[in-house]
mmCIF file of C-alpha atoms in Angstrom:
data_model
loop_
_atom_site.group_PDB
_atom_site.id
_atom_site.type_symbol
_atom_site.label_atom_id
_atom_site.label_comp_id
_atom_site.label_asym_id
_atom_site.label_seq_id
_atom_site.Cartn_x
_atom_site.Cartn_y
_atom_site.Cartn_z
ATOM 1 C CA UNK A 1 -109.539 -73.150 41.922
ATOM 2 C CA UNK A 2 -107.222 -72.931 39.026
ATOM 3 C CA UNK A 3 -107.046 -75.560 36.698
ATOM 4 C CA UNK A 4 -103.827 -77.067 35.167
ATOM 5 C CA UNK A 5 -104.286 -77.583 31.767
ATOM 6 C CA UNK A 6 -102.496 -79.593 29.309
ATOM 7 C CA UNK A 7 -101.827 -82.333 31.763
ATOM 8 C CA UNK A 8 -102.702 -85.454 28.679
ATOM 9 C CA UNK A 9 -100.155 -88.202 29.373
ATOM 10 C CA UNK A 10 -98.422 -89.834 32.232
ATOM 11 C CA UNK A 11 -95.074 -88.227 31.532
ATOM 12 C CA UNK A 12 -97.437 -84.531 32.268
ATOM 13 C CA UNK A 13 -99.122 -86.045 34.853
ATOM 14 C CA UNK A 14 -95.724 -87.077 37.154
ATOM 15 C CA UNK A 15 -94.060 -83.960 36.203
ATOM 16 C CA UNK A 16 -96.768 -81.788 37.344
ATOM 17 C CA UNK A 17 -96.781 -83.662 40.560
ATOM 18 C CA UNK A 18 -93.231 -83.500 40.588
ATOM 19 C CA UNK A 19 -93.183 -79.878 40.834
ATOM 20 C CA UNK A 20 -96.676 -79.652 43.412
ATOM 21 C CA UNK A 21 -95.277 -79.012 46.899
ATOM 22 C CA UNK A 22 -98.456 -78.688 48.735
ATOM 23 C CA UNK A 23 -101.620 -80.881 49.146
ATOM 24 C CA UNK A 24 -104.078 -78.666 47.674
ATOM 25 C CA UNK A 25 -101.541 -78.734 44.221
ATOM 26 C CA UNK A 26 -101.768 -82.395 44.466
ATOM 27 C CA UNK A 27 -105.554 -82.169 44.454
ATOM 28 C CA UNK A 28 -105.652 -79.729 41.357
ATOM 29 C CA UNK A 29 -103.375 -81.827 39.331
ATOM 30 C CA UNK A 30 -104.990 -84.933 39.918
ATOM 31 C CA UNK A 31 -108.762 -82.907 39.220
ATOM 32 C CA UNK A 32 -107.147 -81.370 36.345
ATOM 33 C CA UNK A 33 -105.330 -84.508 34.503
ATOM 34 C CA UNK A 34 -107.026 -85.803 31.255
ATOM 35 C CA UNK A 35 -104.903 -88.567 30.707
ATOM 36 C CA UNK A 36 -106.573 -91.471 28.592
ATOM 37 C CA UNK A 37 -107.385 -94.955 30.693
ATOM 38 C CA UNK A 38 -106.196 -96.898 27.363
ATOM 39 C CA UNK A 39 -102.520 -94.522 28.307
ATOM 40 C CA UNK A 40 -102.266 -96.109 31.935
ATOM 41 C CA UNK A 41 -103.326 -99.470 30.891
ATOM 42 C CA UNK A 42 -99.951 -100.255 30.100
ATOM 43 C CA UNK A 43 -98.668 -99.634 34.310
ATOM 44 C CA UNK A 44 -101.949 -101.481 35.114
ATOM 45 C CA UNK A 45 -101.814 -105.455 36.485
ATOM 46 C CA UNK A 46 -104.697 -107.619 37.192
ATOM 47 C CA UNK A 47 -105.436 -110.259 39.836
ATOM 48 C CA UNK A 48 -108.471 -112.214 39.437
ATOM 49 C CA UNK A 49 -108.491 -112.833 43.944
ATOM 50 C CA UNK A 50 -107.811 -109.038 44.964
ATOM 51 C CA UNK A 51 -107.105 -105.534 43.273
ATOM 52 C CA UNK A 52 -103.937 -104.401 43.007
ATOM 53 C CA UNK A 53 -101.904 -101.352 43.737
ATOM 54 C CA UNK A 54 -99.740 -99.871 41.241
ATOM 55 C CA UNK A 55 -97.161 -96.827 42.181
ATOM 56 C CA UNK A 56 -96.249 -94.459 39.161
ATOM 57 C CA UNK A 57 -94.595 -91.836 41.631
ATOM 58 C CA UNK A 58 -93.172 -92.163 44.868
ATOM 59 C CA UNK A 59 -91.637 -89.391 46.257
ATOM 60 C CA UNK A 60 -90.999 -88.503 50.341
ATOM 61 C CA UNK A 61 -94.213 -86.298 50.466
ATOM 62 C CA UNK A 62 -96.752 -88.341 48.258
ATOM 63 C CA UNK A 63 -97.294 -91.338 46.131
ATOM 64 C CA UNK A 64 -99.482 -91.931 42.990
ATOM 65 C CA UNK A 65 -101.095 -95.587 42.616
ATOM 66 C CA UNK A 66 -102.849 -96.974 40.110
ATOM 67 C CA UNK A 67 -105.904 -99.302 41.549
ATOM 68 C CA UNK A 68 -107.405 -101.445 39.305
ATOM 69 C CA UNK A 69 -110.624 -103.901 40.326
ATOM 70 C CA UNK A 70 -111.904 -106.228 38.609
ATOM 71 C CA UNK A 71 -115.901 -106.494 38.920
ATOM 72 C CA UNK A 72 -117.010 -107.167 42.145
ATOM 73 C CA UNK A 73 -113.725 -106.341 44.229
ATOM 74 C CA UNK A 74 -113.211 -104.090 46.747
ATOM 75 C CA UNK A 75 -110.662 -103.055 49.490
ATOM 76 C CA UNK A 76 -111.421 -104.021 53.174
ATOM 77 C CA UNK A 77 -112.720 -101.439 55.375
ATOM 78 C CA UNK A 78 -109.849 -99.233 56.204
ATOM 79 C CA UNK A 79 -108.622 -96.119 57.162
ATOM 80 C CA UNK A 80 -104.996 -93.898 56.596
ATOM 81 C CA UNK A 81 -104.368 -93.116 59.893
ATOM 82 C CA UNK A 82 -102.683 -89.595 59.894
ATOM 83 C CA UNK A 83 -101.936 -89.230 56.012
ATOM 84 C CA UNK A 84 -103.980 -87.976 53.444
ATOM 85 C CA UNK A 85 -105.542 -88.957 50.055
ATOM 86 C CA UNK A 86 -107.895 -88.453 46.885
ATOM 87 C CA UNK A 87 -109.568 -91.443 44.759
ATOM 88 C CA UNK A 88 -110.114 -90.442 41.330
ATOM 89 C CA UNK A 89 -112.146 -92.884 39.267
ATOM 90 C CA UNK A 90 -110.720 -93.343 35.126
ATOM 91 C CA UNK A 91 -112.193 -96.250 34.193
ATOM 92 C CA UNK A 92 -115.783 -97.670 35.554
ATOM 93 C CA UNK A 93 -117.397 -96.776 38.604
ATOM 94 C CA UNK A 94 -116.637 -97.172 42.449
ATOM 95 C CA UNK A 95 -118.642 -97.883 45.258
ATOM 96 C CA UNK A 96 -117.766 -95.528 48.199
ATOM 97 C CA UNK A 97 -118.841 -96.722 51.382
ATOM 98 C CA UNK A 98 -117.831 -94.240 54.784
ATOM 99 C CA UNK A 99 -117.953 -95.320 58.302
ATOM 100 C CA UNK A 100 -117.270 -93.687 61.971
ATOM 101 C CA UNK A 101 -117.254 -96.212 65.144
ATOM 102 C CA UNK A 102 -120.173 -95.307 67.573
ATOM 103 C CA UNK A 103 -119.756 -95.470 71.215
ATOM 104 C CA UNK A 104 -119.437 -99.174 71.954
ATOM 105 C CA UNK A 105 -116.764 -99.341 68.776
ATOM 106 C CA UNK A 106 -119.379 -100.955 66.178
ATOM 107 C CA UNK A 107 -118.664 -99.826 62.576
ATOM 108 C CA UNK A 108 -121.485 -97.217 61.121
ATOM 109 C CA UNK A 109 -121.367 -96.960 57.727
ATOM 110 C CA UNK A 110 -122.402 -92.756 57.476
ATOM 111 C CA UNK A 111 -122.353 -92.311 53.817
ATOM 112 C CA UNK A 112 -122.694 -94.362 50.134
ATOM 113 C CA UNK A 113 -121.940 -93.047 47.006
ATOM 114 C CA UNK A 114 -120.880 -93.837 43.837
ATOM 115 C CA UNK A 115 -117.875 -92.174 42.039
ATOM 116 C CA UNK A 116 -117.876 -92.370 38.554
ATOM 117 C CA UNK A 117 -115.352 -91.174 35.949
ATOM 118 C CA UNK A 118 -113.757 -87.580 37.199
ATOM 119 C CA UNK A 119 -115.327 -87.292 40.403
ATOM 120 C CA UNK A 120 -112.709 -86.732 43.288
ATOM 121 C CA UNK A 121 -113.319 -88.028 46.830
ATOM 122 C CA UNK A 122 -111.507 -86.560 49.372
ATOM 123 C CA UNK A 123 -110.336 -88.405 52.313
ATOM 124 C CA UNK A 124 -108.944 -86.168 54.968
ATOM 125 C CA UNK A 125 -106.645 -86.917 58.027
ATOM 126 C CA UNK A 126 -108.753 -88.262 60.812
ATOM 127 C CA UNK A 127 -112.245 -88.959 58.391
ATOM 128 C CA UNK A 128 -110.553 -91.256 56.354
ATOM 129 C CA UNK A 129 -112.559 -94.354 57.300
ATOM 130 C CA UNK A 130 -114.204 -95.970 54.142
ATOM 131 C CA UNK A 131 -114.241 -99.104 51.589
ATOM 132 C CA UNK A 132 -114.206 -99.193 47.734
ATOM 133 C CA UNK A 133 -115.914 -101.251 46.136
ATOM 134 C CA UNK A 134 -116.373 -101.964 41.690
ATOM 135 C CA UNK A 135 -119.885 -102.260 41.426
ATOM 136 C CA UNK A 136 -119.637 -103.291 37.050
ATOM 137 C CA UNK A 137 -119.458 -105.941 35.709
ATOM 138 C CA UNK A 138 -116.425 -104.402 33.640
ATOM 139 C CA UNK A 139 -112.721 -103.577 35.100
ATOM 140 C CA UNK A 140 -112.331 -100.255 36.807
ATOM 141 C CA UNK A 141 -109.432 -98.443 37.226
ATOM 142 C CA UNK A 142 -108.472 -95.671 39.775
ATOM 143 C CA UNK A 143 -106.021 -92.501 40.053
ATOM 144 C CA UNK A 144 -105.174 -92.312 44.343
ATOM 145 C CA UNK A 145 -103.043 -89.902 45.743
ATOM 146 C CA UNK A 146 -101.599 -90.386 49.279
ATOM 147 C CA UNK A 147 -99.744 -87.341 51.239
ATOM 148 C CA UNK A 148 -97.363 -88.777 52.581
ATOM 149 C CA UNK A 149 -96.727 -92.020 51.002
ATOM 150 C CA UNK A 150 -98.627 -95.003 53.146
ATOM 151 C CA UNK A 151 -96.697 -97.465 54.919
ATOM 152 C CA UNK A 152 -99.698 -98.892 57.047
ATOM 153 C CA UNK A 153 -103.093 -98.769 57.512
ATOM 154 C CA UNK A 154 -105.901 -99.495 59.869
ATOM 155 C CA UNK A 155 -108.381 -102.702 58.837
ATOM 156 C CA UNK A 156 -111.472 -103.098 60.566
ATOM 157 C CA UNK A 157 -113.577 -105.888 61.015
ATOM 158 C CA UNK A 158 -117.224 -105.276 59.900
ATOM 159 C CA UNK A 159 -118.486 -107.457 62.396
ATOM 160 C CA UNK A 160 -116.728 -106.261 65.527
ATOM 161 C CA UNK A 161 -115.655 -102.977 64.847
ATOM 162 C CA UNK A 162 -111.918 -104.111 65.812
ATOM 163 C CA UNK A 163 -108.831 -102.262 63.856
ATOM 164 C CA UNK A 164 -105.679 -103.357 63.529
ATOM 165 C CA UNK A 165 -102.522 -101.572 62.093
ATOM 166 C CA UNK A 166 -101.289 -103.836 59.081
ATOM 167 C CA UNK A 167 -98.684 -102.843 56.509
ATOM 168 C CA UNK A 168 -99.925 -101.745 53.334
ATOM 169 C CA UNK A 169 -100.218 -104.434 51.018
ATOM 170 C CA UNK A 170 -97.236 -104.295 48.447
ATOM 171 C CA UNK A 171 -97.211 -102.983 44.698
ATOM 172 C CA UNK A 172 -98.039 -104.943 42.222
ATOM 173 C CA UNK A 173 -95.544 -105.895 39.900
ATOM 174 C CA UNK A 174 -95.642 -105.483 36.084
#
């Protein structure tokens, strides 16, 4: 895989995505970037009751968010439905917690691992069931990309198993 280098600041960062048209270029970019956590802290907001979601490019093929946690939040169990996406730690760690239903619809969680700072997971269409979690007792911060931009996801109960389609819940504002 060929790396982009250069790609330092946020200005790089968009404009490289800008100019990916596939979903394997928005996967190198966003392996390649090396732009500083203290350099996004300035899109990032915080919300001491839930993490927030914070969009520094929208386009009609892909968006780029900016998740921060503080310690001890998480997402619910969810899933993208038919898009795409990639979860790039910057700041911190994240719990990654993967699921499938079994045969009477009860959640199974299949895999847990921890992402620290540069690893990449990969959430692909129709395997995309999972949960994040920050595990510190510090802020994290996360890089997601989403082909095709989200409008709504699946939640599932962890009790029952049930999913519902909800919209996505809505950017943060600065």
């Amino acid at each position: 895989m060929l790396m982009q280098p250069g790609i330092r600041t946020l200005p790089g960062l968009l404009a490289a995505l800008r100019k990916a048209r596939t979903r394997s270029a928005y996967e190198r970019v966003l392996r390649s970037a090396e732009v500083p956590a203290e350099e996004l802290a300035g899109q990032a907001t915080w919300n001491n009751r839930h993490y927030t979601r914070n969009c520094l490019l929208r386009t009609a093929d892909m968006e780029l968010m900016l998740i921060c946690f503080e310690p001890g939040q998480g997402t619910s169990i969810h899933d993208y439905g038919a898009e795409e996406g990639w979860v790039r730690p910057i700041r911190g760690e994240l719990a990654e917690e993967r699921y499938r239903l079994d045969e009477d619809g009860m959640l199974v969680c299949t895999e847990e691992r921890r992402l620290t700072v540069d690893d990449v997971s990969h959430l692909a269409k129709g395997a995309s069931l999972h949960r994040f979690t920050n595990p510190l007792p510090m802020r994290s911060m996360s890089l997601n990309i989403y082909a095709r931009p989200l409008r709504s996801w699946n939640v599932y109960d962890s009790r029952s198993g049930n999913g519902r389609l909800r919209p996505v819940p809505p950017v943060s504002k600065r």
